[in-house]
Structures are given as C-alpha cells and as structure tokens.
Coordinates of N, CA, C and O in Angstrom, one line a residue:
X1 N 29.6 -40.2 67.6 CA 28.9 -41.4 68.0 C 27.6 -41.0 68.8 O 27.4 -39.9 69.2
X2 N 26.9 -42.1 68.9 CA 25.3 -41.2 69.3 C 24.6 -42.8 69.8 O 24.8 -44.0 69.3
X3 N 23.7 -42.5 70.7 CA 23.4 -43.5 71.7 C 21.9 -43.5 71.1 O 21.3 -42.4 71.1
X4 N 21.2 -44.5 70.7 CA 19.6 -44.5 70.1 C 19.0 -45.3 71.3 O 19.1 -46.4 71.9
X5 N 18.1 -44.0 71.4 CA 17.2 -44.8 72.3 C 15.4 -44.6 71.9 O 14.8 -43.5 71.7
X6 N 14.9 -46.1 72.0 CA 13.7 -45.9 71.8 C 13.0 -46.2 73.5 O 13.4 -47.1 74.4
X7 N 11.7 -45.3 73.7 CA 10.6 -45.5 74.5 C 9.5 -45.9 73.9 O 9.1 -45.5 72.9
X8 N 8.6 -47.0 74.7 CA 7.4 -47.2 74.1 C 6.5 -47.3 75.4 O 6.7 -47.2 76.6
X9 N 5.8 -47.5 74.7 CA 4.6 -48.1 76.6 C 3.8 -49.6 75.9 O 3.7 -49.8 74.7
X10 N 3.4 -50.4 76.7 CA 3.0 -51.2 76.7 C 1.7 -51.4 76.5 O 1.4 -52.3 75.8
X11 N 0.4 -50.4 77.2 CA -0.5 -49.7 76.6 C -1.1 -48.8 75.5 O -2.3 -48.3 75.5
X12 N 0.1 -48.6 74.2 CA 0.2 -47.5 73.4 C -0.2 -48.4 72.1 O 0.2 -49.5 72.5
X13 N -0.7 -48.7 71.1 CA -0.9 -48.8 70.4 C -0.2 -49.0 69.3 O 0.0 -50.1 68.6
X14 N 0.4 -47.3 69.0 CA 1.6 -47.4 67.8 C 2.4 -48.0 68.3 O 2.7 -48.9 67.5
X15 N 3.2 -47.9 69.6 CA 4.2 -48.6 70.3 C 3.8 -50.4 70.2 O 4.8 -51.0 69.8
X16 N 3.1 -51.1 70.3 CA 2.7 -52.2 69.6 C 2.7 -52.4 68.5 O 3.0 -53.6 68.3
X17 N 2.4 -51.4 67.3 CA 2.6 -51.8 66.0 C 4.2 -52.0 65.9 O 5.0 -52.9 65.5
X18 N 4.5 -50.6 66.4 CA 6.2 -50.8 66.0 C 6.9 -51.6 66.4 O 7.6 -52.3 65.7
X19 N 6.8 -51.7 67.7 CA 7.4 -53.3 68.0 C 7.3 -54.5 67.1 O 8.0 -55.4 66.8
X20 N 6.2 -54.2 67.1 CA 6.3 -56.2 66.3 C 6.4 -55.7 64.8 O 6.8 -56.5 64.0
X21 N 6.2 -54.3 64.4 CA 6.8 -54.9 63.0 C 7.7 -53.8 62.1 O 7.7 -53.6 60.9
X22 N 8.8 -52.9 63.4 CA 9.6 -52.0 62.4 C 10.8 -52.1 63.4 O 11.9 -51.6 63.0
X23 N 10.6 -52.7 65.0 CA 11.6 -52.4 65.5 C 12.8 -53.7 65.8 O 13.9 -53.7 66.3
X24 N 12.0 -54.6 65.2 CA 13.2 -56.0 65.1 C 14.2 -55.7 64.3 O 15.4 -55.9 64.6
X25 N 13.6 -55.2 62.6 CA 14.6 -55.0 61.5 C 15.4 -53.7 61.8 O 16.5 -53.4 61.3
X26 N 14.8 -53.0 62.6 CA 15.6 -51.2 62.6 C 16.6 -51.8 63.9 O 17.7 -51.2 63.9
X27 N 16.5 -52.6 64.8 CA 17.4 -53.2 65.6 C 18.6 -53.4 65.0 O 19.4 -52.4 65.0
X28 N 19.0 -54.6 64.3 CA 19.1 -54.8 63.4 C 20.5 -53.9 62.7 O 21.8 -54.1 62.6
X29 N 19.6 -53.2 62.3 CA 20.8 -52.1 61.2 C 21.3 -50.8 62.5 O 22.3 -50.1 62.5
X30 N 20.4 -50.8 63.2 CA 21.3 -49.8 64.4 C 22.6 -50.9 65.0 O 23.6 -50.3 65.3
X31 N 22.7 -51.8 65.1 CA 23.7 -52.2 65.8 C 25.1 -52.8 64.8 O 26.1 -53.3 65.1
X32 N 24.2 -52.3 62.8 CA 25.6 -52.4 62.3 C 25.8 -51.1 61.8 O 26.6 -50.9 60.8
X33 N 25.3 -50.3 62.3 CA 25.3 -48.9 61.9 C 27.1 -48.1 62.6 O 27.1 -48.3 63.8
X34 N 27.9 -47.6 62.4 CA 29.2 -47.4 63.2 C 28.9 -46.3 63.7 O 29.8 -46.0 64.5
X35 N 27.7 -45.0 63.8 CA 27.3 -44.5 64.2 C 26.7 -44.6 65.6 O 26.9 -43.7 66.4
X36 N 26.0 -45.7 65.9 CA 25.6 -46.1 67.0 C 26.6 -47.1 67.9 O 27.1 -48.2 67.8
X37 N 26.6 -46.2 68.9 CA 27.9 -46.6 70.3 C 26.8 -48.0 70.9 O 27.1 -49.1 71.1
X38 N 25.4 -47.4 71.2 CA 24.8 -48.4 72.3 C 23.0 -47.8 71.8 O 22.8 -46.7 71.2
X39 N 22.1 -48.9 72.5 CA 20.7 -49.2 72.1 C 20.2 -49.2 73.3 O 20.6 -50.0 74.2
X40 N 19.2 -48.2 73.6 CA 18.5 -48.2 75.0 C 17.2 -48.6 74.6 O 16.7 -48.1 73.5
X41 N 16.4 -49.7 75.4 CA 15.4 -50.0 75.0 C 14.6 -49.6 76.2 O 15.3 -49.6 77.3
X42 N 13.3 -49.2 76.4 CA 12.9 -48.3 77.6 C 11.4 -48.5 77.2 O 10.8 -47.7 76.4
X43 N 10.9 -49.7 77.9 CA 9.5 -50.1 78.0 C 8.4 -49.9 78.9 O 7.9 -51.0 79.0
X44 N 7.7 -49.2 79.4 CA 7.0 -48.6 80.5 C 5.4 -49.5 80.5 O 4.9 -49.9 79.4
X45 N 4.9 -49.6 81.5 CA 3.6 -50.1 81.5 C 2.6 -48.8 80.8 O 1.6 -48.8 80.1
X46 N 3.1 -48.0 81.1 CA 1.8 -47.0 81.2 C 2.7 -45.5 80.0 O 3.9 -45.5 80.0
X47 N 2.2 -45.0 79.6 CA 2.5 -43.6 79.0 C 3.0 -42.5 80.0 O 3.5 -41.5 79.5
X48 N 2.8 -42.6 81.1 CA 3.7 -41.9 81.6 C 5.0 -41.5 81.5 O 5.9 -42.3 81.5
X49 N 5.5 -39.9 81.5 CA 7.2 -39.6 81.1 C 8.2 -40.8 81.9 O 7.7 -41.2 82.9
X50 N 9.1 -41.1 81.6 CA 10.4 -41.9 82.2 C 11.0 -40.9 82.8 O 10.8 -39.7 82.8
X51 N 11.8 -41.6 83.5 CA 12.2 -41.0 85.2 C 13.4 -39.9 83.6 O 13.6 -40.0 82.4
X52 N 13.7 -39.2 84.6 CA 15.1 -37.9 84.4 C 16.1 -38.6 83.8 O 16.0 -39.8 84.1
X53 N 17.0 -38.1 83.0 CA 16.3 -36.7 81.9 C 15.9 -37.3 80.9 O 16.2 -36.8 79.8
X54 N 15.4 -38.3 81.0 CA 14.7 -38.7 79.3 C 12.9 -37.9 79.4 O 12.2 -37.8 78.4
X55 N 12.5 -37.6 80.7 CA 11.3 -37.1 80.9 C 11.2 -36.1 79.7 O 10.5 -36.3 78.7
X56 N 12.1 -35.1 80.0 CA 12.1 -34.2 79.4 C 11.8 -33.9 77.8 O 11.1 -32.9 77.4
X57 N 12.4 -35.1 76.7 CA 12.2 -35.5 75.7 C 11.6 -36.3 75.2 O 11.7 -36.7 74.1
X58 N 10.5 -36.9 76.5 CA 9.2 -37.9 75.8 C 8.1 -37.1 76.0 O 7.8 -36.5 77.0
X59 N 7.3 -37.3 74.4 CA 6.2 -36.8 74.9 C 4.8 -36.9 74.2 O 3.7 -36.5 74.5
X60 N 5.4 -38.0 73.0 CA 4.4 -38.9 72.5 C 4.9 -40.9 72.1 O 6.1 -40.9 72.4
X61 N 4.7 -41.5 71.9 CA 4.5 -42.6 72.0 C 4.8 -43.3 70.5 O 3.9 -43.2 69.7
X62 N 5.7 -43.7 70.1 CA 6.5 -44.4 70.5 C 7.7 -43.0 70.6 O 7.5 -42.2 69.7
X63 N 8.8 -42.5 71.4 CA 9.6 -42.0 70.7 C 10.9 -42.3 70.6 O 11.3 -43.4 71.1
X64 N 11.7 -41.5 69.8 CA 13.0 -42.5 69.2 C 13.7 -41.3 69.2 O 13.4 -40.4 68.5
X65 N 15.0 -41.3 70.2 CA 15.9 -40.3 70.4 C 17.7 -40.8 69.7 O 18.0 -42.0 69.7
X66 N 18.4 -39.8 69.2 CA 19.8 -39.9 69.2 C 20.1 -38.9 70.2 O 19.5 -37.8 70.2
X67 N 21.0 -39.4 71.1 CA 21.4 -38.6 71.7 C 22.9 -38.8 71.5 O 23.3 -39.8 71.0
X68 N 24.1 -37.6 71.9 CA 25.3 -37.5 71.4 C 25.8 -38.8 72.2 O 25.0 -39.1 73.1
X69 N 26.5 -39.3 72.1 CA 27.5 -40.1 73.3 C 28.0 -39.7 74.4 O 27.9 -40.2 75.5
X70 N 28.9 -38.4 73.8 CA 29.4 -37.8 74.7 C 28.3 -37.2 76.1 O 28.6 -37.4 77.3
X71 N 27.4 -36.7 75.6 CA 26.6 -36.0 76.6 C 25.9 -37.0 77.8 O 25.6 -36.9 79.0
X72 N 25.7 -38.5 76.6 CA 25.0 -39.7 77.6 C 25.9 -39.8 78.3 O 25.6 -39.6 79.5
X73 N 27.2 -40.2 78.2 CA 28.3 -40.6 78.7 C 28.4 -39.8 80.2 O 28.5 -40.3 81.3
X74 N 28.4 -38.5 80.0 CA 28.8 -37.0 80.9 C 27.2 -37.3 82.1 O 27.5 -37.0 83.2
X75 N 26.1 -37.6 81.9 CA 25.4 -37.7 82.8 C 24.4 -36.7 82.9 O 23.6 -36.8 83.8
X76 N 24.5 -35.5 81.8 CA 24.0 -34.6 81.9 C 23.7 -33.4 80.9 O 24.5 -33.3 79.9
X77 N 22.8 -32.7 81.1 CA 22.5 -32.1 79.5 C 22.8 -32.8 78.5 O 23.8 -32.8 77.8
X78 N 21.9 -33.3 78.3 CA 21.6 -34.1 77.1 C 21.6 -33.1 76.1 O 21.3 -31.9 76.2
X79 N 22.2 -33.9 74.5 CA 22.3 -33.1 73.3 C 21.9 -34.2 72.5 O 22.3 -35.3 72.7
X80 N 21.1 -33.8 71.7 CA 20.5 -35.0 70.4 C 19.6 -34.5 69.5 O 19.6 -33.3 69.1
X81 N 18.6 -35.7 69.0 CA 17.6 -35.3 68.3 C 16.0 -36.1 68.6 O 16.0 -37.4 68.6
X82 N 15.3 -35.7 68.6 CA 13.8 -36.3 68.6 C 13.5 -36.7 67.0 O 13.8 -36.0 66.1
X83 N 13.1 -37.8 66.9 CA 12.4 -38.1 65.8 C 11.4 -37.8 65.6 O 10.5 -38.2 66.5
X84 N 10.8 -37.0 64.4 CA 9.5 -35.7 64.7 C 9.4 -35.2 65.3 O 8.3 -35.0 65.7
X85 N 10.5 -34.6 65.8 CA 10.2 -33.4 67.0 C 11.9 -32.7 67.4 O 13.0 -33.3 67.3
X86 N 11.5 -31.5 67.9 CA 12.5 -30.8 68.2 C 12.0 -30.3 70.2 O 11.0 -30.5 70.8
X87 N 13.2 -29.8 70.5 CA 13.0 -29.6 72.1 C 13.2 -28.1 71.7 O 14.2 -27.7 71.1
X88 N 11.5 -26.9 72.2 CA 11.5 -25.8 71.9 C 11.3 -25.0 73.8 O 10.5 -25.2 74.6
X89 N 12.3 -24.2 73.8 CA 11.9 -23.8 75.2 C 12.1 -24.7 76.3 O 11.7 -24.4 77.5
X90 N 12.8 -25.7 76.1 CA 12.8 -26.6 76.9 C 11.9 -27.9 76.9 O 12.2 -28.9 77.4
X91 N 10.8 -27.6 76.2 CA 10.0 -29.1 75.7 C 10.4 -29.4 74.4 O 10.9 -28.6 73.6
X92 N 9.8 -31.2 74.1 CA 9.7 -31.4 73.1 C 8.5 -31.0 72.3 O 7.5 -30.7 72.9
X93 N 8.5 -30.9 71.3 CA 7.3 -30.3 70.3 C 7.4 -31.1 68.9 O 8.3 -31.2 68.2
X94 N 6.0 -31.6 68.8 CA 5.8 -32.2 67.8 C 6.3 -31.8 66.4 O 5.9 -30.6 66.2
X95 N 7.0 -32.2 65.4 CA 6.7 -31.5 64.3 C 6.6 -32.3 62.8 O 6.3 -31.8 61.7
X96 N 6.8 -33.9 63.0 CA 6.2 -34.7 61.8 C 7.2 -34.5 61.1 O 8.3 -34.0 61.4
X97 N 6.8 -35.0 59.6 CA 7.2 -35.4 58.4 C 8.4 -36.6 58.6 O 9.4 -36.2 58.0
X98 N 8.6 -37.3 59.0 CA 9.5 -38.3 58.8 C 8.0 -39.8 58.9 O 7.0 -39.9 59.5
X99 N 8.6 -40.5 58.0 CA 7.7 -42.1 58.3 C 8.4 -43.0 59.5 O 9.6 -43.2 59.7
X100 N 7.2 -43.4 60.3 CA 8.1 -44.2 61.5 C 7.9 -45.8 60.5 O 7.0 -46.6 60.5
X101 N 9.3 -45.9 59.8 CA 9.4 -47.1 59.5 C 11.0 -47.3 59.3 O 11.6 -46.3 59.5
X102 N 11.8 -48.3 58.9 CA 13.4 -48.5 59.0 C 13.9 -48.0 58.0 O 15.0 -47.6 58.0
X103 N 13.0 -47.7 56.8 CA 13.4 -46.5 56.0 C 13.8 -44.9 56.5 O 14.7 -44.1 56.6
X104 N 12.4 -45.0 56.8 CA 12.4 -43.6 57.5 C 13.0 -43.0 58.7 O 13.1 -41.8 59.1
X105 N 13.6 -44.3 59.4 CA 13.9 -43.8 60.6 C 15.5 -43.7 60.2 O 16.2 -42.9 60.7
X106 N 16.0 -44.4 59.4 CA 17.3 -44.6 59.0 C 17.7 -43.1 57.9 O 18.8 -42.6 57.9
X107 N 16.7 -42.8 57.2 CA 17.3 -41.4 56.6 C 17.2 -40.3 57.7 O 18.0 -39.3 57.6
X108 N 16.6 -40.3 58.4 CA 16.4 -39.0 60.0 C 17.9 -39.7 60.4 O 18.8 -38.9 60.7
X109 N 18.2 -40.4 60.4 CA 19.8 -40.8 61.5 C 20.8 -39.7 60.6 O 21.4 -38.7 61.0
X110 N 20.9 -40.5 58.9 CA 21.4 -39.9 58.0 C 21.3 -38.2 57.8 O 22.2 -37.7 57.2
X111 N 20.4 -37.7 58.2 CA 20.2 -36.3 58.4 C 20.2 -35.6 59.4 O 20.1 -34.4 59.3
X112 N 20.3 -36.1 60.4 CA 20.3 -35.4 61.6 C 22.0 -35.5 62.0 O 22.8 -34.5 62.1
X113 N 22.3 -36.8 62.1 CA 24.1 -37.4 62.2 C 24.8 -36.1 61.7 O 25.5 -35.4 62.4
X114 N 24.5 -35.7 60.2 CA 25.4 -34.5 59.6 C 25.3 -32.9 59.8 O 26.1 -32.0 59.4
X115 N 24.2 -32.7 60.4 CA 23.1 -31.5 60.4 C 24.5 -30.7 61.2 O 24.7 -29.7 60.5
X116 N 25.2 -30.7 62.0 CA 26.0 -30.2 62.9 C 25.4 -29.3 64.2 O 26.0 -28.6 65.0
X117 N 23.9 -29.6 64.0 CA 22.8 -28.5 65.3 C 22.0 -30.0 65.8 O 21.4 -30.9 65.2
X118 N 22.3 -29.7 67.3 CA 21.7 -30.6 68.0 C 20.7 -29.6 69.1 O 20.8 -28.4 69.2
X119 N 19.7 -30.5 70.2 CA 19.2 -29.8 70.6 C 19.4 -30.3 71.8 O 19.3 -31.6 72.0
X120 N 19.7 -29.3 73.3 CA 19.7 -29.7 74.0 C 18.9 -29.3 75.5 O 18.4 -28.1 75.5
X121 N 18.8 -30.2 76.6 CA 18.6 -30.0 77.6 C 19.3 -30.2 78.7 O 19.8 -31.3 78.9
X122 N 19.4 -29.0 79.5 CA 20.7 -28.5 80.9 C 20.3 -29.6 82.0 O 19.1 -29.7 82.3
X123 N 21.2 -30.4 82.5 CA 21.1 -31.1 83.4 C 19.9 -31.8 84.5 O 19.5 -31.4 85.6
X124 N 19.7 -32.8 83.8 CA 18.7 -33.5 83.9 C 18.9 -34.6 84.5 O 19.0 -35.7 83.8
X125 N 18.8 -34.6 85.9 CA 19.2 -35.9 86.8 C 20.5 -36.9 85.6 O 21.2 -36.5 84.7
X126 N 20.1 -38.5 86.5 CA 20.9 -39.5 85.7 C 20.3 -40.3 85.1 O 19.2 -40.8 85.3
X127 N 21.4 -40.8 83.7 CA 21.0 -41.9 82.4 C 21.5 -42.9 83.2 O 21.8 -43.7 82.3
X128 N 22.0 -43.6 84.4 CA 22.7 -44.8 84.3 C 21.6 -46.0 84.7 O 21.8 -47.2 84.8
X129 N 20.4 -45.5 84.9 CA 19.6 -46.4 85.5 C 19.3 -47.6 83.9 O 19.3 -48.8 84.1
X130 N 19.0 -47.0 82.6 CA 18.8 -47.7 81.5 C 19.6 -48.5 81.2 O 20.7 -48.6 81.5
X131 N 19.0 -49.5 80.3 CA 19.9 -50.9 79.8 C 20.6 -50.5 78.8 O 20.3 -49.5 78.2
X132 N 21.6 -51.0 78.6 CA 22.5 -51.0 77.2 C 22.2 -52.1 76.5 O 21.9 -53.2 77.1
X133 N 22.4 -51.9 75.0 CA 22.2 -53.3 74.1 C 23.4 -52.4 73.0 O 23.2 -51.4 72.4
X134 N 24.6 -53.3 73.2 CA 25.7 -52.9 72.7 C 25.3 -53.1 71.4 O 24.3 -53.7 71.2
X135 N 26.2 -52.7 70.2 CA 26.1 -52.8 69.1 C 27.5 -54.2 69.2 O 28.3 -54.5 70.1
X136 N 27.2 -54.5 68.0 CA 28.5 -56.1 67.5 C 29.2 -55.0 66.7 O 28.7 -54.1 66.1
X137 N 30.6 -55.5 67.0 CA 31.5 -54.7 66.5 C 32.0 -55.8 65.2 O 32.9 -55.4 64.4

C-alpha cells in the first residue's frame, strides 16, 4: 500500500495547469486505485521546500510522490518514489521521461508499485502535520 502525495505551489505555473486540468481526473482513479491507502494534497503559496521530510523530496514543481505506507505510517525514513526523479545521495534529482498526465502518471504507479527498489530517506522529522483524503472503499 503506498500513500500519493502531490505538492504544488500556487505561484507555479505547471502546478496551475495540473491542477485544473490532470489532477481532478487522476484524483479520481487514485482513490479507486487498491493500491492507494490515502491522498496528501500539499498546496504552498510560494515554491519553497515543505516543512520535514517531504523537504527532502521536493524539488521541482509540481511533484508527485508514492511513498510506502508503512514508512508514512512509522514517521520516519521515508521509502518511495519521485515521479521523474530519483533521490541520489540524499537529494532528489531530476530524471524525466514519464508525461505528467493520468495516463502517464498511472503507468509510473504501475511500474514503480512492482519494481521491488524503492528510494529512501533516514529520518526526517514528522508527516502528521499533512491532510489525508482517504480513498472510498
């Protein structure tokens, strides 16, 4: 099970496109997806990183994380995946080829879900400050 969380900013551009026109329908299919436990939605005025430990793994605009359940759950060291991007050394790092659209973001779920290598970061303050938006069972 794996916890999706998207960041945007409110100043961002792409984060405006996606919003109004890939993140209502990818809503949507993440919350009948049985893979997804819960939906963090994490809106910021400004591009600035988000408090601990999502800092860690934002680092362009819009980004769109799986993180394991277990690890959200645990409060610490985070284990997941960046969409276009992997965490090298401890940062994230760009690396492309996926389309940010509900196609595209839904075959990265389908490929990453099975991959059995996730990437992680050692103890990184707390997730409980973020919203949940459960999935319908």
């Amino acid at each position: 099970m794996y916890v999706f969380v998207v960041a945007m900013a409110k100043t961002c551009p792409h984060c405006r496109n996606f919003k109004r026109n890939v993140w209502p329908e990818l809503k949507v299919k993440l919350k009948q997806d049985p893979r997804i436990s819960n939906i963090i939605e994490i809106e910021q005025d400004t591009m600035k990183p988000p408090s601990p430990p999502l800092d860690t793994w934002v680092n362009w605009w819009p980004t769109l994380l799986l993180i394991t359940k277990q690890s959200w759950d645990r409060q610490k060291d985070l284990e997941g995946f960046i969409f276009n991007g992997k965490i090298v050394e401890g940062k994230p790092m760009y690396i492309g080829g996926m389309e940010l659209t509900v196609d595209g973001v839904m075959k990265w779920i389908d490929k990453v879900s099975t991959s059995g290598s996730v990437d992680v970061v050692k103890g990184r303050g707390s997730v409980v400050r973020y919203t949940y938006t459960k999935r319908k069972k």
